[in-house]
Short mmCIF file of N, CA, C and O in Angstrom, two decimals:
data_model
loop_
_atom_site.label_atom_id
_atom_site.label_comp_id
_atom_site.label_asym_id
_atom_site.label_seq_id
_atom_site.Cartn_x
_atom_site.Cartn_y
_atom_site.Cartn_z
N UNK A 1 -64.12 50.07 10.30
CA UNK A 1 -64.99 49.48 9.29
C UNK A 1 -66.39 49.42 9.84
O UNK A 1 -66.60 49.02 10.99
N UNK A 2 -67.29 49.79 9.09
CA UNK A 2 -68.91 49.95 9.68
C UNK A 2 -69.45 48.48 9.19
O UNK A 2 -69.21 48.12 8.04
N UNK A 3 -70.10 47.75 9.98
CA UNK A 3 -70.87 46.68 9.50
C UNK A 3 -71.83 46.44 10.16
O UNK A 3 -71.71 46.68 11.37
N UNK A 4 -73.52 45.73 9.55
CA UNK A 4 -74.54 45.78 10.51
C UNK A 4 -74.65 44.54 10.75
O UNK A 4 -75.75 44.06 10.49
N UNK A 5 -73.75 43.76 11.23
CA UNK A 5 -73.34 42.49 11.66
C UNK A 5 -73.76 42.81 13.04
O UNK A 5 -73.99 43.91 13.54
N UNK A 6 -73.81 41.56 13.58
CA UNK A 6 -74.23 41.60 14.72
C UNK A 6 -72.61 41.21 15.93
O UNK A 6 -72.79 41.11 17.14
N UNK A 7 -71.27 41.05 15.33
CA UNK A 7 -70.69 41.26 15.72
C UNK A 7 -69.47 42.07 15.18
O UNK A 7 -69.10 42.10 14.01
N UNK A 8 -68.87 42.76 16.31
CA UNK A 8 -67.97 43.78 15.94
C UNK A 8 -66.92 43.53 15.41
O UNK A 8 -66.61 42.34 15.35
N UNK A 9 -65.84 44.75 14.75
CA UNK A 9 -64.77 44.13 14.29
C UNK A 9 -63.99 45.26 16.09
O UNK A 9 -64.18 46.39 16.54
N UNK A 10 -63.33 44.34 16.40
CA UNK A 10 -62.29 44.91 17.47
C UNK A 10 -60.97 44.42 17.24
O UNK A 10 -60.55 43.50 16.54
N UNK A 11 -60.39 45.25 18.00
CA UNK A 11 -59.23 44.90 17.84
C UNK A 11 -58.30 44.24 18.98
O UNK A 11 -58.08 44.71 20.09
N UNK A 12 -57.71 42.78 18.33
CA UNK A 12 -57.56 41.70 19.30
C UNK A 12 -56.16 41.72 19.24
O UNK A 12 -55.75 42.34 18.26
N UNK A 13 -55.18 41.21 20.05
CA UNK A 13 -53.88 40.94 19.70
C UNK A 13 -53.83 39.33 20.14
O UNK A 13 -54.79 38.95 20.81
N UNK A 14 -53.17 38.69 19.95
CA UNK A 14 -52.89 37.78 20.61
C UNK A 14 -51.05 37.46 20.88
O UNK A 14 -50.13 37.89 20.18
N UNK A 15 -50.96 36.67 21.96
CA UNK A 15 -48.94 36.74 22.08
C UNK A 15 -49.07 35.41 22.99
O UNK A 15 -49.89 35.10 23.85
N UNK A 16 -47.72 34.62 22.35
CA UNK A 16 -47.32 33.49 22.57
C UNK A 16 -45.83 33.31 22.60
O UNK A 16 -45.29 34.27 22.04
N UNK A 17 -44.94 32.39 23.07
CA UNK A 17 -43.48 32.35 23.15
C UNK A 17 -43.05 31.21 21.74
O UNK A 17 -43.91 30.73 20.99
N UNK A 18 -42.09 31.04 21.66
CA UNK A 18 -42.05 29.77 20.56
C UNK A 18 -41.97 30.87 19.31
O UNK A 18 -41.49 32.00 19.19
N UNK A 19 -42.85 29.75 18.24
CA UNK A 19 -43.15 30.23 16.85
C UNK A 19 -44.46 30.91 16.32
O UNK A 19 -45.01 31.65 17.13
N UNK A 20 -45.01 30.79 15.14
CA UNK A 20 -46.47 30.58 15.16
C UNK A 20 -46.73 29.60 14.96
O UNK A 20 -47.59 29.13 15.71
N UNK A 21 -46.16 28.66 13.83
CA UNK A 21 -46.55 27.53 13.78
C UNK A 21 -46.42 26.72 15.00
O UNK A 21 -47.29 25.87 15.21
N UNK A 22 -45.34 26.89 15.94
CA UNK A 22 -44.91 25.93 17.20
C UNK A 22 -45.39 27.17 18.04
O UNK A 22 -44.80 28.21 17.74
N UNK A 23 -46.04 27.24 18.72
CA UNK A 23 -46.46 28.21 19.91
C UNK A 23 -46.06 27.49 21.51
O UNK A 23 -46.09 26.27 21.63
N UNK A 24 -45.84 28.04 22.22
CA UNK A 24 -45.65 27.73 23.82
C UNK A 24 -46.17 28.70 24.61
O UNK A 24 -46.85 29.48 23.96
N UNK A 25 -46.10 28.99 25.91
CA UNK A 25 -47.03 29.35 27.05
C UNK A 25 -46.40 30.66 27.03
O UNK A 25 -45.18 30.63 26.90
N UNK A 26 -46.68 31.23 27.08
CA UNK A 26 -46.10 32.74 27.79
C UNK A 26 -45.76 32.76 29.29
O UNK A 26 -45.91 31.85 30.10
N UNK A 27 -45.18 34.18 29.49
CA UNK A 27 -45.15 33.81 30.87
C UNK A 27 -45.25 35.67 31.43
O UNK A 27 -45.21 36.72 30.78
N UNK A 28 -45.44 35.34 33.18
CA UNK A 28 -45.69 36.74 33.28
C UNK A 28 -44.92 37.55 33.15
O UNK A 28 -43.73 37.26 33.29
N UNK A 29 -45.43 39.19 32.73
CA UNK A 29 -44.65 40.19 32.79
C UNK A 29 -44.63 40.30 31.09
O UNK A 29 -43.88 41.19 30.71
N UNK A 30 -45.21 39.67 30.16
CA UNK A 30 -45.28 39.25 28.69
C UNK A 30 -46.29 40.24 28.35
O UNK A 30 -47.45 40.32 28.74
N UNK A 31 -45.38 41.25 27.27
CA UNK A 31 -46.55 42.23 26.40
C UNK A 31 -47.71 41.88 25.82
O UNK A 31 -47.74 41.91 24.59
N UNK A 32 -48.22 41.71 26.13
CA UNK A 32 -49.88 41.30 25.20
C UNK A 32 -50.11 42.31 24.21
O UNK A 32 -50.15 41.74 23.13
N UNK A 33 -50.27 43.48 24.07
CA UNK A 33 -50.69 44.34 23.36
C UNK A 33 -49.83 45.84 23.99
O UNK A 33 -49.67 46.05 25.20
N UNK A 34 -49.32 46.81 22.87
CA UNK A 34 -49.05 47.84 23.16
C UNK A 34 -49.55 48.96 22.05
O UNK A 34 -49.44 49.04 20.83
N UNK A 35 -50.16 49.79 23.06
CA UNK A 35 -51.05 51.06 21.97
C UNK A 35 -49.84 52.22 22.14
O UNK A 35 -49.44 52.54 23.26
N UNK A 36 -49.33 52.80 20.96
CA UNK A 36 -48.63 54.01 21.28
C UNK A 36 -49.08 54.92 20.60
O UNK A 36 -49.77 54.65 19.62
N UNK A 37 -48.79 56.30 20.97
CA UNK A 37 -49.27 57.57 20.65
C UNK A 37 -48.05 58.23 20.01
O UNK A 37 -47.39 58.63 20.97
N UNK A 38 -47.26 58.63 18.65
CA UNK A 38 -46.08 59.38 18.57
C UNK A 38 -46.59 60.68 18.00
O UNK A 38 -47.67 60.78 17.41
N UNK A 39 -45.77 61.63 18.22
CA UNK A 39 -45.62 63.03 17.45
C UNK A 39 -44.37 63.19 17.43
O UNK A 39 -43.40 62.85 18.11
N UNK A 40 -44.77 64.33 15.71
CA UNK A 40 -43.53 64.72 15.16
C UNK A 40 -42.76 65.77 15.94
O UNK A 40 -43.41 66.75 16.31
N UNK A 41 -41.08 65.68 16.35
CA UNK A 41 -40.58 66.45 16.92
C UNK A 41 -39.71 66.95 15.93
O UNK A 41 -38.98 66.14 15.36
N UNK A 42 -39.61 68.81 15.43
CA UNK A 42 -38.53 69.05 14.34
C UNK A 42 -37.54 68.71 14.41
O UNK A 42 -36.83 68.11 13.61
N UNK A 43 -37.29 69.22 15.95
CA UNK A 43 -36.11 69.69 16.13
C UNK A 43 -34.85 68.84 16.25
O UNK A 43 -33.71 69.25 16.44
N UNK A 44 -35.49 66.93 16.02
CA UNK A 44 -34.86 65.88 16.04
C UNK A 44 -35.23 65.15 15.07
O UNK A 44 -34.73 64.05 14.83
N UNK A 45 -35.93 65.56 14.55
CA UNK A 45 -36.31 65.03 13.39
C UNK A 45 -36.46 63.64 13.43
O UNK A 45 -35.75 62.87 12.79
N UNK A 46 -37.74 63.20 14.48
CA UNK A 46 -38.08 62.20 14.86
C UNK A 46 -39.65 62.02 15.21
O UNK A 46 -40.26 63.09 15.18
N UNK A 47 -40.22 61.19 15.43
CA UNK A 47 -41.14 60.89 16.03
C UNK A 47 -41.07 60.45 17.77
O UNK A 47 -40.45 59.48 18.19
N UNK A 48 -41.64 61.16 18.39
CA UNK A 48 -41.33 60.88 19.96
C UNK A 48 -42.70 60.56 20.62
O UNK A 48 -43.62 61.35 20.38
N UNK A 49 -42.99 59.33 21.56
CA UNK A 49 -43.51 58.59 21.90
C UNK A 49 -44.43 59.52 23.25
O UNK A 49 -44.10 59.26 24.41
N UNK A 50 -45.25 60.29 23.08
CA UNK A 50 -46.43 60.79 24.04
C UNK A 50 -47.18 59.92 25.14
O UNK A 50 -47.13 60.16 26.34
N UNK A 51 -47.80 58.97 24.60
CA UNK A 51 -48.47 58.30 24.95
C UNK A 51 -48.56 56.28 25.17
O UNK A 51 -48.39 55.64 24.13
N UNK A 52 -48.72 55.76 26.04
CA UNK A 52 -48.58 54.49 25.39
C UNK A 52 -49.54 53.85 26.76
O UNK A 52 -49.47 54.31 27.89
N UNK A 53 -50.48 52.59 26.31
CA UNK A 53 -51.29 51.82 26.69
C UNK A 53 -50.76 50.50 27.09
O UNK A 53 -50.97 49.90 26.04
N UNK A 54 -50.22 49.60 27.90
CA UNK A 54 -50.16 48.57 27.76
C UNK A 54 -50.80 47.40 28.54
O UNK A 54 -51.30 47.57 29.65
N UNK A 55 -50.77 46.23 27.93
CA UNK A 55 -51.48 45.14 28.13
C UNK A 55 -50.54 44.05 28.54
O UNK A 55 -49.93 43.44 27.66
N UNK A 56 -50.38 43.76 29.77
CA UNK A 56 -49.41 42.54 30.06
C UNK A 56 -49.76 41.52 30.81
O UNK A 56 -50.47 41.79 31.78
N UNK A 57 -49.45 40.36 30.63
CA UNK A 57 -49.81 39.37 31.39
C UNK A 57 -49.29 39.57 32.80
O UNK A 57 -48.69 40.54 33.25
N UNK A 58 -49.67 38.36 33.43
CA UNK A 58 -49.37 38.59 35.07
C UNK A 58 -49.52 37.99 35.51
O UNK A 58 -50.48 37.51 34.90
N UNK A 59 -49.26 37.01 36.81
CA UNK A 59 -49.29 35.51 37.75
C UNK A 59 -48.55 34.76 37.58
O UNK A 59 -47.42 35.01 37.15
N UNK A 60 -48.94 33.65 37.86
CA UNK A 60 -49.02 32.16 37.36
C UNK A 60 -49.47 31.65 36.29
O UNK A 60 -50.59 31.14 36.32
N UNK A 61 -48.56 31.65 34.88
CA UNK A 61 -49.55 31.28 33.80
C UNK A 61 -49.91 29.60 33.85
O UNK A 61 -48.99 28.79 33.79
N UNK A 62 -50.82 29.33 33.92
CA UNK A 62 -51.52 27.66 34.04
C UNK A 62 -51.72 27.10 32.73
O UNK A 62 -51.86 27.89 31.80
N UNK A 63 -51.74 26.23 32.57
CA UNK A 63 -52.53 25.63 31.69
C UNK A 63 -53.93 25.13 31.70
O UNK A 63 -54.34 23.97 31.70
N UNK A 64 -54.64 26.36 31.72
CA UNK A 64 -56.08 25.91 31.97
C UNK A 64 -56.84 27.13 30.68
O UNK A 64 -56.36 27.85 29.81
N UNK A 65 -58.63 26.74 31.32
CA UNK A 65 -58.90 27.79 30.33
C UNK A 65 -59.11 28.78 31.03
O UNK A 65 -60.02 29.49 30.59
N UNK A 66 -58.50 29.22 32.21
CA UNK A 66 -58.75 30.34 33.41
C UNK A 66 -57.38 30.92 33.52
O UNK A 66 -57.23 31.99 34.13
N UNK A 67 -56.31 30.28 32.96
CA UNK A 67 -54.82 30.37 33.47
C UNK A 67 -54.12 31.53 33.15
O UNK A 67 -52.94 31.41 32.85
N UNK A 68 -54.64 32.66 33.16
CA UNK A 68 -53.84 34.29 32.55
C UNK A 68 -54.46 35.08 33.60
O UNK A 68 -55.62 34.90 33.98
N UNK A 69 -53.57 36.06 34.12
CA UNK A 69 -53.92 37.24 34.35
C UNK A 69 -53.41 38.37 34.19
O UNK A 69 -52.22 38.43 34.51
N UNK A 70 -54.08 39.72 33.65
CA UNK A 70 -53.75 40.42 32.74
C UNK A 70 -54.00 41.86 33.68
O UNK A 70 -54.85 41.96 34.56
N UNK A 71 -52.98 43.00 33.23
CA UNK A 71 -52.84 43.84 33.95
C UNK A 71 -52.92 45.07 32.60
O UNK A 71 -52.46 44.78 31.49
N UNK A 72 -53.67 46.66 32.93
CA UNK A 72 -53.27 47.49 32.00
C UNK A 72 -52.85 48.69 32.55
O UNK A 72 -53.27 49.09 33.63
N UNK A 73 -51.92 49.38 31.76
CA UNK A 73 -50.97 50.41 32.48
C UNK A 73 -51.21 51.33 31.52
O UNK A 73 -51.20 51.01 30.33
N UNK A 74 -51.53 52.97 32.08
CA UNK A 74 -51.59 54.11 31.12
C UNK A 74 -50.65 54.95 31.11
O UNK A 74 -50.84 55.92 31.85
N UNK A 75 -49.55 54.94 30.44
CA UNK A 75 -48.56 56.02 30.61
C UNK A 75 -48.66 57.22 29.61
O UNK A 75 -48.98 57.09 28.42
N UNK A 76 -48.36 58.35 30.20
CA UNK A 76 -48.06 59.42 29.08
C UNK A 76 -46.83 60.61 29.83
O UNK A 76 -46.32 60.48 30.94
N UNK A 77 -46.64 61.49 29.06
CA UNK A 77 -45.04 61.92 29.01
C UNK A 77 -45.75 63.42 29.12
O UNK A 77 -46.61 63.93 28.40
N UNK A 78 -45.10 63.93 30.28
CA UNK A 78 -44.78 65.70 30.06
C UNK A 78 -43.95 65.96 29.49
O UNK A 78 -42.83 65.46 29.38
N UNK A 79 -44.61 67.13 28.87
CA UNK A 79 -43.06 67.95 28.03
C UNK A 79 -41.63 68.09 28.50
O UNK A 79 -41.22 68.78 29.43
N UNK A 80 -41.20 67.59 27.98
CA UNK A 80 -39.62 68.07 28.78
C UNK A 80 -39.33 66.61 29.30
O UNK A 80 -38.13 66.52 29.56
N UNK A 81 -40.04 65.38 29.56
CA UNK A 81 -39.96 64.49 30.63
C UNK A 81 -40.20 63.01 29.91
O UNK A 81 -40.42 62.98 28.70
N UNK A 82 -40.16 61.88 30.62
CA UNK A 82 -40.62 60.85 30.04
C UNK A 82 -41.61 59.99 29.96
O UNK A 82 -42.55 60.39 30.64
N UNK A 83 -41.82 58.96 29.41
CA UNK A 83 -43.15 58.46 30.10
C UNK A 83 -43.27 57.98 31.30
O UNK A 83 -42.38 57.22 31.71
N UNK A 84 -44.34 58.30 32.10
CA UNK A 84 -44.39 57.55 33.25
C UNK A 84 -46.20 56.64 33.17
O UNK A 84 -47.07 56.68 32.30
N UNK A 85 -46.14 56.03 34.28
CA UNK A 85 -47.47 55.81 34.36
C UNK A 85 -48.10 56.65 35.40
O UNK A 85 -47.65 57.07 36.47
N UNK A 86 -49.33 56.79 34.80
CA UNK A 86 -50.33 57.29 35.15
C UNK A 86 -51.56 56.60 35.99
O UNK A 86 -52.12 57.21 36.90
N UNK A 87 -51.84 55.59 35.69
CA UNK A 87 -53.26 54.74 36.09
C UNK A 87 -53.02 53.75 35.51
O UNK A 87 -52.49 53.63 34.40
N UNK A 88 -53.42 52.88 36.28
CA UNK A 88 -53.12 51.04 36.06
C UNK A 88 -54.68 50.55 37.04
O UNK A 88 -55.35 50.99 37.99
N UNK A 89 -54.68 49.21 35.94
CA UNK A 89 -55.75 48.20 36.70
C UNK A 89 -55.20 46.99 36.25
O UNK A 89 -54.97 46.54 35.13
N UNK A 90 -54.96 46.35 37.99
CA UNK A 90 -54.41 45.07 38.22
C UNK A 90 -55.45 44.33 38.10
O UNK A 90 -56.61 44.74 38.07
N UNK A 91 -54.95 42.79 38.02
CA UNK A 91 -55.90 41.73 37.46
C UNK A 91 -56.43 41.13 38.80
O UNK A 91 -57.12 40.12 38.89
N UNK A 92 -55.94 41.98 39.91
CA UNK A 92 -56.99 42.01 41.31
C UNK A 92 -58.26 42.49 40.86
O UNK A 92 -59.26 41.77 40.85
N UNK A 93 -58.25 43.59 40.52
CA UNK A 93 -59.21 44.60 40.06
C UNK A 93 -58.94 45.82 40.72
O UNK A 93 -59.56 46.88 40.57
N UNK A 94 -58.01 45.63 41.45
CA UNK A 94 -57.12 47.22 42.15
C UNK A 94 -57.12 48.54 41.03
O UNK A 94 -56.97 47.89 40.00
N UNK A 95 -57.17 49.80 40.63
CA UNK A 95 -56.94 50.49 40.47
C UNK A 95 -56.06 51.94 40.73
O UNK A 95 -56.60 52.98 41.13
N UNK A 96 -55.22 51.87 40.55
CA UNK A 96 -54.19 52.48 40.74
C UNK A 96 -54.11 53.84 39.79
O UNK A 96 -54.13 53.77 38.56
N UNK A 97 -53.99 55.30 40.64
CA UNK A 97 -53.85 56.40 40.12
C UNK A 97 -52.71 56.89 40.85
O UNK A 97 -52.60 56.71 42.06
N UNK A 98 -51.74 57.60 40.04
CA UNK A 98 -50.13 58.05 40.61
C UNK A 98 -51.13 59.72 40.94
O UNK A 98 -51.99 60.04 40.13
N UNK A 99 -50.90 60.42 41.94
CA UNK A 99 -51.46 61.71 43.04
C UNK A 99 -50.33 62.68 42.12
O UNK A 99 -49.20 62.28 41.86
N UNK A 100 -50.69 63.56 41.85
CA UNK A 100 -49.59 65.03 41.27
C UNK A 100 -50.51 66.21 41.88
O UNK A 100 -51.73 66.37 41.98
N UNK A 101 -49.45 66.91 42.24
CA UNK A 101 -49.47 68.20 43.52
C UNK A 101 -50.30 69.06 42.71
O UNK A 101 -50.99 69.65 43.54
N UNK A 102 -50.71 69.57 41.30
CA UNK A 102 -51.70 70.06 40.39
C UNK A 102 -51.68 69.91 39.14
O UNK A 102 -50.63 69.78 38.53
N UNK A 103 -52.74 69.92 38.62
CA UNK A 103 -53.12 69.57 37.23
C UNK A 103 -51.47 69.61 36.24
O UNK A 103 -50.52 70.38 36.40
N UNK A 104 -51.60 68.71 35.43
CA UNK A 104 -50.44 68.59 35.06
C UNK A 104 -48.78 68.76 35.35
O UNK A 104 -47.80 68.81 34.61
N UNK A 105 -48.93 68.82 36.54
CA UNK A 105 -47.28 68.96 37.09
C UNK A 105 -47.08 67.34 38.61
O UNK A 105 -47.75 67.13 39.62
N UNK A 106 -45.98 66.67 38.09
CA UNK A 106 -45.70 65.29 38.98
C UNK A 106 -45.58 65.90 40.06
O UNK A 106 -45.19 67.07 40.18
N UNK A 107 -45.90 65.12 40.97
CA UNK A 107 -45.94 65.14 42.64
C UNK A 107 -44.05 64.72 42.55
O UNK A 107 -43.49 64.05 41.69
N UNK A 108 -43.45 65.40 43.74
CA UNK A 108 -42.36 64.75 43.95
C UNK A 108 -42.48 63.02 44.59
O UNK A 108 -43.10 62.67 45.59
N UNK A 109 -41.77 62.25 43.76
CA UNK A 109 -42.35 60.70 43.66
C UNK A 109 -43.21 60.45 43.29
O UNK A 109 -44.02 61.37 43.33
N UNK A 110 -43.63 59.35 42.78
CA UNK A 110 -45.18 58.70 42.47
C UNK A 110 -45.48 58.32 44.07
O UNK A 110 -44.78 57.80 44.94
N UNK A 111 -47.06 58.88 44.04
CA UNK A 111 -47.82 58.22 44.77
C UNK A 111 -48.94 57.80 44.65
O UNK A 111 -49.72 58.54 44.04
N UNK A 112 -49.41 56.64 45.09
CA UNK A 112 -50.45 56.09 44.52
C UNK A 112 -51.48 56.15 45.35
O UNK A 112 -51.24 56.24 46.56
N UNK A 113 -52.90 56.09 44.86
CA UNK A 113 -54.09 55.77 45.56
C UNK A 113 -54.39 54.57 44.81
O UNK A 113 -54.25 54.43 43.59
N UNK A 114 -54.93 53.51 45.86
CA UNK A 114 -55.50 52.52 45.63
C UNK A 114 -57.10 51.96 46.10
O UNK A 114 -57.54 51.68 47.22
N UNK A 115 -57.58 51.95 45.11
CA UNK A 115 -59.31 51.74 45.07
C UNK A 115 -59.55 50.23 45.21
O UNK A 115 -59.52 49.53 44.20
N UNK A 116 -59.78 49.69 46.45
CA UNK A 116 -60.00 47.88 46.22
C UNK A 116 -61.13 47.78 45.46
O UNK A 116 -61.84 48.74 45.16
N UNK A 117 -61.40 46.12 44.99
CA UNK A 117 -62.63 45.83 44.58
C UNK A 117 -63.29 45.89 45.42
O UNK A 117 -62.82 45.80 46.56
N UNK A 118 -64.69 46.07 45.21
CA UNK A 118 -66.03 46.04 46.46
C UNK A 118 -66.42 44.91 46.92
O UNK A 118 -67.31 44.86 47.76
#
């Protein structure tokens, strides 16, 4: 949606345990948000899952207004294969990329490089 508002429309999720009307704390390891990518497969006559983004909580959830920490994970799927992840950023601020032996083909195992914060 285009608007010359001075604020945006984005897109927010929010996630809680309980109800909506009765809400409670979440806790870690809790989906916050999941982006998926599907395409049509004939030959199963299905939609099969390419791609997917996720958003999960993480720690110690507190009761404060500081008390979440949130982690995001990029997975996507080779042909023939499933999803794996790809690149993640921990709510350290770590960044995490899984190493493959060349352009589009997995390294035997994931291995990771890790970028600290500065």
């Amino acid at each position: 949606k285009g608007t010359a508002d001075a604020v945006s429309y984005a897109i927010n999720a929010r996630k809680s345990r309980g109800t909506v009307a009765a809400p409670t704390v979440i806790t870690t390891g809790d989906d916050l948000l999941t982006l998926s990518a599907f395409g049509y497969v004939g030959a199963t006559n299905t939609y099969l899952e390419a791609a997917r983004v996720l958003f999960d909580s993480v720690g110690t959830i507190a009761d404060s207004t500081t008390g979440i920490g949130g982690v995001i994970n990029f997975q996507t799927r080779a042909s023939g294969g499933s999803l794996t992840s790809r690149f993640g950023i921990q709510d350290t601020g770590e960044v995490n990329f899984v190493a493959v032996a060349a352009p589009g083909t997995p390294a035997t195992g994931d291995r990771y490089i890790v970028v600290d914060t500065l």
